[in-house]
């Protein structure tokens, strides 16, 4: 399997898990459930994944990225989730952002060759993302981390696990 195919499979697998997990949050209040006051809820996780996916698009193909800087105050690194639903977009809006950012990221990957994956990221990129490939690999890992956080909230709500 090529590196590109491996990454694409990982992106689709992680997003499939995220989407199936979000399907379990049936009530709007479920999206804001926190197992602990400092824990991330599903709304924050989903909004954060969408925001970071756009950051990854910006690093790998800036002309395809959209500006989500307004979401930085809600979902950016270092922000904390709040329990006030009026502070956030609706779950449907967040799911649309997730879908759109994911499609853009997959579209960028599709447009790259295997050799392109070795290209360096733009100047000013984080040191831990030296190549385009590293960006896509982190996208898979990043989503898995936050999907796991949503899984904990799902269990805290008394729902059955998604797997197992």
C-alpha atoms as one frame of an Amber mdcrd trajectory, in Angstrom:
protein
   0.000   0.000   0.000   1.348   3.419  -0.889   1.905   6.074   1.762  -0.842
   8.175   0.214  -3.313   5.273   0.262  -2.362   4.482   3.860  -2.985   8.079
   4.941  -6.263   8.276   3.025  -7.473   5.068   4.657  -6.521   6.428   8.082
  -8.313   9.728   7.487 -11.471   7.956   6.364 -11.345   5.428   9.200 -10.879
   8.074  11.888 -13.645  10.271  10.447 -15.968   7.299  10.205 -15.421   6.611
  13.893 -15.972  10.283  14.756 -19.199  10.437  12.757 -20.561   7.252  14.301
 -19.678   8.591  17.732 -21.399  11.920  17.070 -24.516  10.056  15.927 -24.818
   8.786  19.501 -25.162  12.334  20.854 -28.862  12.546  20.052 -29.864  15.500
  22.228 -28.245  18.917  21.944 -27.446  18.703  25.659 -25.444  15.508  25.008
 -23.038  17.586  22.920 -22.163  19.646  26.009 -21.857  16.798  28.506 -18.557
  16.739  30.380 -17.427  13.832  32.534 -15.384  16.362  34.507 -15.509  20.187
  34.499 -12.102  20.301  32.782 -12.902  17.608  30.193 -13.648  18.386  26.563
 -17.233  17.828  25.453 -18.298  16.591  22.023 -19.100  20.103  20.764 -15.614
  21.352  21.561 -13.953  18.232  20.156 -15.894  18.362  16.890 -15.357  22.096
  16.420 -11.681  21.732  17.270 -11.183  18.882  14.784 -12.791  20.972  12.026
 -10.643  23.990  12.906  -7.419  21.991  13.006  -8.263  20.218   9.744  -8.478
  23.670   8.141  -5.089  24.485   9.638  -3.759  21.312   8.012  -5.283  22.363
   4.671  -3.604  25.749   5.070  -0.219  24.084   5.652  -0.524  21.724   2.691
  -2.425  23.826   0.122  -3.070  27.384   1.357  -5.212  28.369  -1.624  -7.831
  25.735  -0.672  -8.116  26.742   2.989 -11.023  28.756   4.304 -10.746  31.282
   7.096 -12.061  29.909  10.362 -10.158  32.374  12.537 -13.450  33.389  14.174
 -13.617  29.861  15.612 -10.216  30.192  17.305 -11.788  31.703  20.431 -14.122
  28.709  20.815 -12.111  25.782  19.503  -8.473  26.856  19.252  -5.576  25.361
  21.165  -5.672  26.393  24.795  -9.397  27.165  24.825 -11.687  25.493  27.304
 -15.157  24.157  26.611 -18.097  26.022  28.115 -21.484  24.617  29.066 -23.497
  27.433  27.458 -25.047  26.122  24.229 -25.615  29.667  22.956 -21.829  30.149
  22.785 -21.580  27.531  20.027 -22.933  26.842  16.569 -25.597  24.137  16.389
 -24.557  20.493  16.197 -25.750  20.438  12.574 -23.512  23.408  11.725 -20.526
  21.804  13.402 -21.117  18.538  11.562 -21.230  20.465   8.275 -17.907  22.142
   9.113 -16.426  18.756   9.979 -17.581  17.326   6.670 -16.414  20.291   4.619
 -12.967  20.503   6.227 -12.498  16.750   5.863 -13.411  16.857   2.175 -10.968
  19.726   1.603  -8.192  17.826   3.377  -8.889  14.665   1.365  -8.995  16.765
  -1.805  -5.561  18.188  -1.069  -4.196  14.699  -0.445  -5.697  13.449  -3.715
  -3.899  16.222  -5.592  -0.486  15.208  -4.270   1.889  12.619  -5.625   3.848
  10.220  -3.447   6.911  12.411  -3.996   4.966  15.535  -2.978   4.479  14.026
   0.475   8.204  14.563   1.066   7.941  18.305   0.379   8.653  20.553   3.344
   5.853  22.432   5.029   5.840  26.220   4.621   8.235  28.353   6.604   6.823
  29.052  10.052   5.162  25.642  10.367   5.549  23.855  13.700   8.853  21.989
  13.969   7.019  18.706  14.533   5.464  19.022  11.048   8.497  19.076   8.752
   6.864  17.515   5.657   3.454  17.396   4.026   3.244  13.721   4.950   3.725
  14.564   8.623   0.732  16.919   8.460  -1.576  14.223   7.111  -0.315  11.633
   9.565  -0.938  14.027  12.440  -4.465  14.653  11.141  -5.253  10.957  11.593
  -3.741  10.847  15.085  -5.302  14.161  16.165  -8.794  13.062  15.257  -8.323
   9.766  17.059  -7.335  11.557  20.262 -10.461  13.696  20.274 -12.741  10.870
  19.145 -11.491   9.019  22.220 -12.481  11.961  24.404 -15.953  11.887  22.843
 -16.116   8.162  23.535 -15.583   8.821  27.237 -18.415  11.383  27.228 -20.597
   8.860  25.407 -20.006   6.303  28.156 -20.583   8.951  30.828 -24.013   9.561
  29.316 -24.778   5.888  29.846 -24.587   4.877  26.195 -23.107   1.611  25.033
 -19.585   1.726  23.615 -19.295   2.180  19.890 -16.945  -0.774  19.606 -17.089
  -3.829  21.794
